[in-house]
XYZ file of C-alpha atoms in Angstrom:
245
model
C 0.000 0.000 0.000
C 1.272 3.460 -0.935
C 0.521 6.826 0.615
C -0.404 9.039 -2.337
C -1.050 12.787 -2.261
C -2.917 14.197 -5.261
C -3.333 17.904 -5.984
C -6.171 18.958 -8.256
C -9.928 19.032 -8.609
C -9.603 18.138 -12.294
C -11.124 15.148 -14.072
C -7.707 13.493 -14.080
C -7.283 14.073 -10.354
C -10.644 12.525 -9.526
C -10.018 9.533 -11.777
C -6.593 8.869 -10.254
C -7.925 9.221 -6.719
C -10.631 6.632 -7.338
C -8.214 4.314 -9.135
C -5.671 4.277 -6.307
C -8.318 4.119 -3.593
C -9.859 1.036 -5.224
C -6.385 -0.486 -5.369
C -6.134 -0.118 -1.619
C -3.703 2.786 -1.447
C -4.014 5.540 1.154
C -5.068 8.485 -1.009
C -5.394 12.116 0.060
C -6.579 14.778 -2.380
C -6.101 18.542 -2.128
C -8.636 20.851 -3.812
C -9.325 24.549 -3.471
C -13.120 24.586 -3.107
C -16.014 22.745 -1.493
C -17.491 22.417 -4.972
C -14.478 20.398 -6.155
C -14.619 18.358 -2.971
C -18.272 17.452 -3.630
C -17.378 16.143 -7.093
C -14.726 13.873 -5.576
C -17.036 11.920 -3.278
C -17.103 11.539 0.476
C -15.118 8.298 0.706
C -11.723 9.830 -0.153
C -9.877 12.010 2.412
C -9.612 15.549 1.126
C -8.052 18.856 2.123
C -10.142 21.830 1.003
C -8.641 25.277 0.579
C -5.755 27.048 -1.111
C -2.327 26.783 0.535
C 0.714 28.997 0.262
C 4.199 27.518 0.027
C 4.733 27.258 3.786
C 1.340 25.668 4.420
C 1.784 23.208 1.573
C 5.254 22.163 2.712
C 3.975 21.594 6.259
C 1.042 19.568 4.953
C 3.313 17.405 2.788
C 5.780 16.890 5.616
C 3.047 15.833 8.049
C 1.493 13.412 5.566
C 4.868 12.179 4.251
C 3.458 10.481 1.147
C 5.304 7.931 -0.973
C 4.252 9.880 -4.060
C 2.970 13.348 -4.863
C 0.867 13.743 -8.009
C 0.214 17.164 -9.515
C -3.065 16.829 -11.401
C -3.932 20.516 -11.324
C -5.268 22.335 -14.368
C -2.668 23.080 -17.085
C -3.306 26.813 -16.544
C -2.710 26.607 -12.764
C 0.907 27.668 -13.234
C 1.439 29.079 -9.752
C 0.035 25.980 -8.048
C 2.226 23.686 -10.135
C 5.336 25.699 -9.275
C 4.507 25.647 -5.552
C 3.893 21.895 -5.582
C 7.185 21.340 -7.417
C 9.136 23.542 -4.998
C 7.687 21.876 -1.903
C 8.240 18.346 -3.215
C 11.839 19.167 -4.122
C 12.486 20.750 -0.730
C 11.194 17.641 1.079
C 12.736 15.149 -1.326
C 9.382 13.668 -2.366
C 8.896 11.876 -5.702
C 6.680 14.065 -7.884
C 4.629 13.164 -10.937
C 2.947 15.728 -13.171
C -0.186 14.666 -15.049
C 0.181 16.338 -18.445
C -2.829 16.681 -20.700
C -2.546 15.660 -24.330
C -2.031 18.285 -27.002
C -4.911 19.645 -29.042
C -5.899 18.181 -32.380
C -3.891 19.298 -35.383
C -6.814 19.448 -37.808
C -8.237 22.729 -36.476
C -5.164 24.445 -35.026
C -4.730 26.673 -38.102
C -8.423 27.596 -38.190
C -8.457 29.454 -34.863
C -6.798 32.602 -33.553
C -4.250 31.937 -30.829
C -3.793 34.273 -27.861
C -0.857 34.382 -25.475
C -3.003 35.027 -22.407
C -6.294 36.538 -21.233
C -5.090 40.094 -21.878
C -4.186 39.194 -25.451
C -7.517 37.440 -26.014
C -9.446 40.389 -24.588
C -7.662 42.805 -26.939
C -8.634 40.612 -29.905
C -12.335 41.156 -29.196
C -12.128 44.690 -30.600
C -11.600 43.283 -34.112
C -14.130 40.445 -33.736
C -17.706 41.772 -33.864
C -20.841 40.068 -32.564
C -21.907 38.230 -29.439
C -19.028 36.680 -27.475
C -19.139 33.480 -25.416
C -16.383 33.272 -22.801
C -15.608 29.738 -21.621
C -12.429 30.715 -19.783
C -13.682 30.650 -16.185
C -14.662 33.459 -13.850
C -11.271 34.746 -12.676
C -10.499 36.914 -15.724
C -13.992 38.187 -16.564
C -13.204 41.759 -15.544
C -10.416 41.892 -18.134
C -12.810 40.993 -20.956
C -15.414 43.418 -19.627
C -12.925 46.261 -20.045
C -12.441 45.415 -23.723
C -15.984 44.726 -24.894
C -19.454 46.114 -24.349
C -21.289 44.127 -21.671
C -24.186 43.643 -24.086
C -21.875 41.497 -26.266
C -20.543 39.268 -23.503
C -22.018 35.913 -22.565
C -20.196 33.679 -20.105
C -20.281 30.026 -19.156
C -19.088 29.427 -15.608
C -19.415 26.847 -12.858
C -22.664 27.021 -10.854
C -21.024 28.364 -7.692
C -21.645 31.474 -5.597
C -18.075 32.626 -6.226
C -18.448 32.401 -10.006
C -21.762 34.237 -9.993
C -20.308 36.964 -7.772
C -17.406 37.361 -10.204
C -19.896 37.747 -13.045
C -21.732 40.473 -11.144
C -18.517 42.301 -10.297
C -17.503 42.243 -13.973
C -20.853 43.704 -15.013
C -22.072 40.623 -16.870
C -25.832 40.811 -17.382
C -27.722 38.098 -15.442
C -29.425 36.945 -18.643
C -25.988 36.445 -20.212
C -24.755 33.915 -17.624
C -24.794 30.182 -18.372
C -23.942 28.452 -15.071
C -23.347 24.757 -15.754
C -21.047 21.896 -14.806
C -19.425 19.977 -17.670
C -18.538 17.875 -19.480
C -20.393 19.367 -22.453
C -21.141 17.532 -25.668
C -20.617 19.082 -29.073
C -24.393 19.062 -29.516
C -24.981 21.019 -26.311
C -22.310 23.558 -27.210
C -23.845 23.943 -30.664
C -27.266 24.551 -29.134
C -25.834 27.249 -26.842
C -24.107 28.958 -29.775
C -27.333 28.956 -31.771
C -29.546 30.043 -28.881
C -27.338 32.991 -27.938
C -26.373 34.019 -31.475
C -22.666 33.632 -30.707
C -20.207 34.982 -33.280
C -17.012 34.791 -31.179
C -16.002 32.019 -28.754
C -13.050 32.338 -26.384
C -11.607 29.270 -24.687
C -8.399 27.864 -23.220
C -6.232 25.144 -24.711
C -7.259 22.718 -21.974
C -6.935 19.517 -24.011
C -9.381 16.759 -24.853
C -10.312 16.092 -21.228
C -11.194 19.784 -20.961
C -13.676 19.401 -23.819
C -11.900 21.692 -26.256
C -12.769 19.657 -29.362
C -16.452 19.695 -28.416
C -16.269 23.489 -28.169
C -14.127 24.346 -31.174
C -15.470 22.008 -33.872
C -19.169 23.025 -33.722
C -18.088 26.666 -33.489
C -16.011 26.445 -36.665
C -18.867 24.676 -38.460
C -20.965 27.772 -37.732
C -18.247 30.178 -38.917
C -17.834 31.412 -35.357
C -14.538 33.182 -34.748
C -12.620 31.076 -32.220
C -9.920 32.519 -29.961
C -7.861 29.953 -28.035
C -5.532 30.920 -25.200
C -2.271 29.008 -25.456
C -1.346 26.549 -22.742
C 1.535 27.724 -20.514
C 4.751 25.803 -21.032
C 5.609 23.464 -18.191
C 8.948 22.360 -16.844
C 9.545 18.689 -16.222
C 10.854 17.734 -12.823
C 10.989 14.683 -10.613
C 11.214 14.902 -6.876
C 13.639 13.214 -4.558
C 13.286 10.100 -2.495
C 13.113 10.987 1.195
C 10.899 12.746 3.711
C 12.522 13.226 7.086
C 12.963 10.539 9.741
C 9.325 9.443 10.034
C 9.031 7.903 6.566
């Protein structure tokens, strides 16, 4: 039996947690919200809440796992760096779950943005209703670049996400609060219902549903803006964790 610490409320994180728990390993999962904890299930031990570097190192040292798995979102750059630093400091073996690259057949048909600021600036040259599927954290940046009447957003059905929408000035009738995964057919229906002419998303890979978003959009001649995935360093941890291992 192994002691395994998994970071991430992603699909991959949940699947790995269930896999190792069924195998009989002692699994602990770290997520940042009660919403992510609810998706995991009550049978797996879970730490809820964001941690800074000191808190994370103390948590890892107290748990002293045989393996640390970083299954956070590919855009959670700061979290990945903190996990890597703490694992290295404690000499813990670290594995990073990397999502597969996007399909090659539509890469040249979309407009690529370096980050949210870049994507927001592109909206000025892309007329029509905009659907943002990039989460709630950067909504205010898009709201500064486009008229609120143009912006529609799809976010998680949480109080925090809805509050972020309100703070960004998103009209209540322009909020689609849903939990994925979303099929291509459902995305197509949303595009048609809302009269979407521009769709903004992140390069979150197949498990993030990017194909199901991009392909029906392109079939409707919707202008697609995709935010590039941050580059990740590869690193493996050490092999020790104090005297209580």
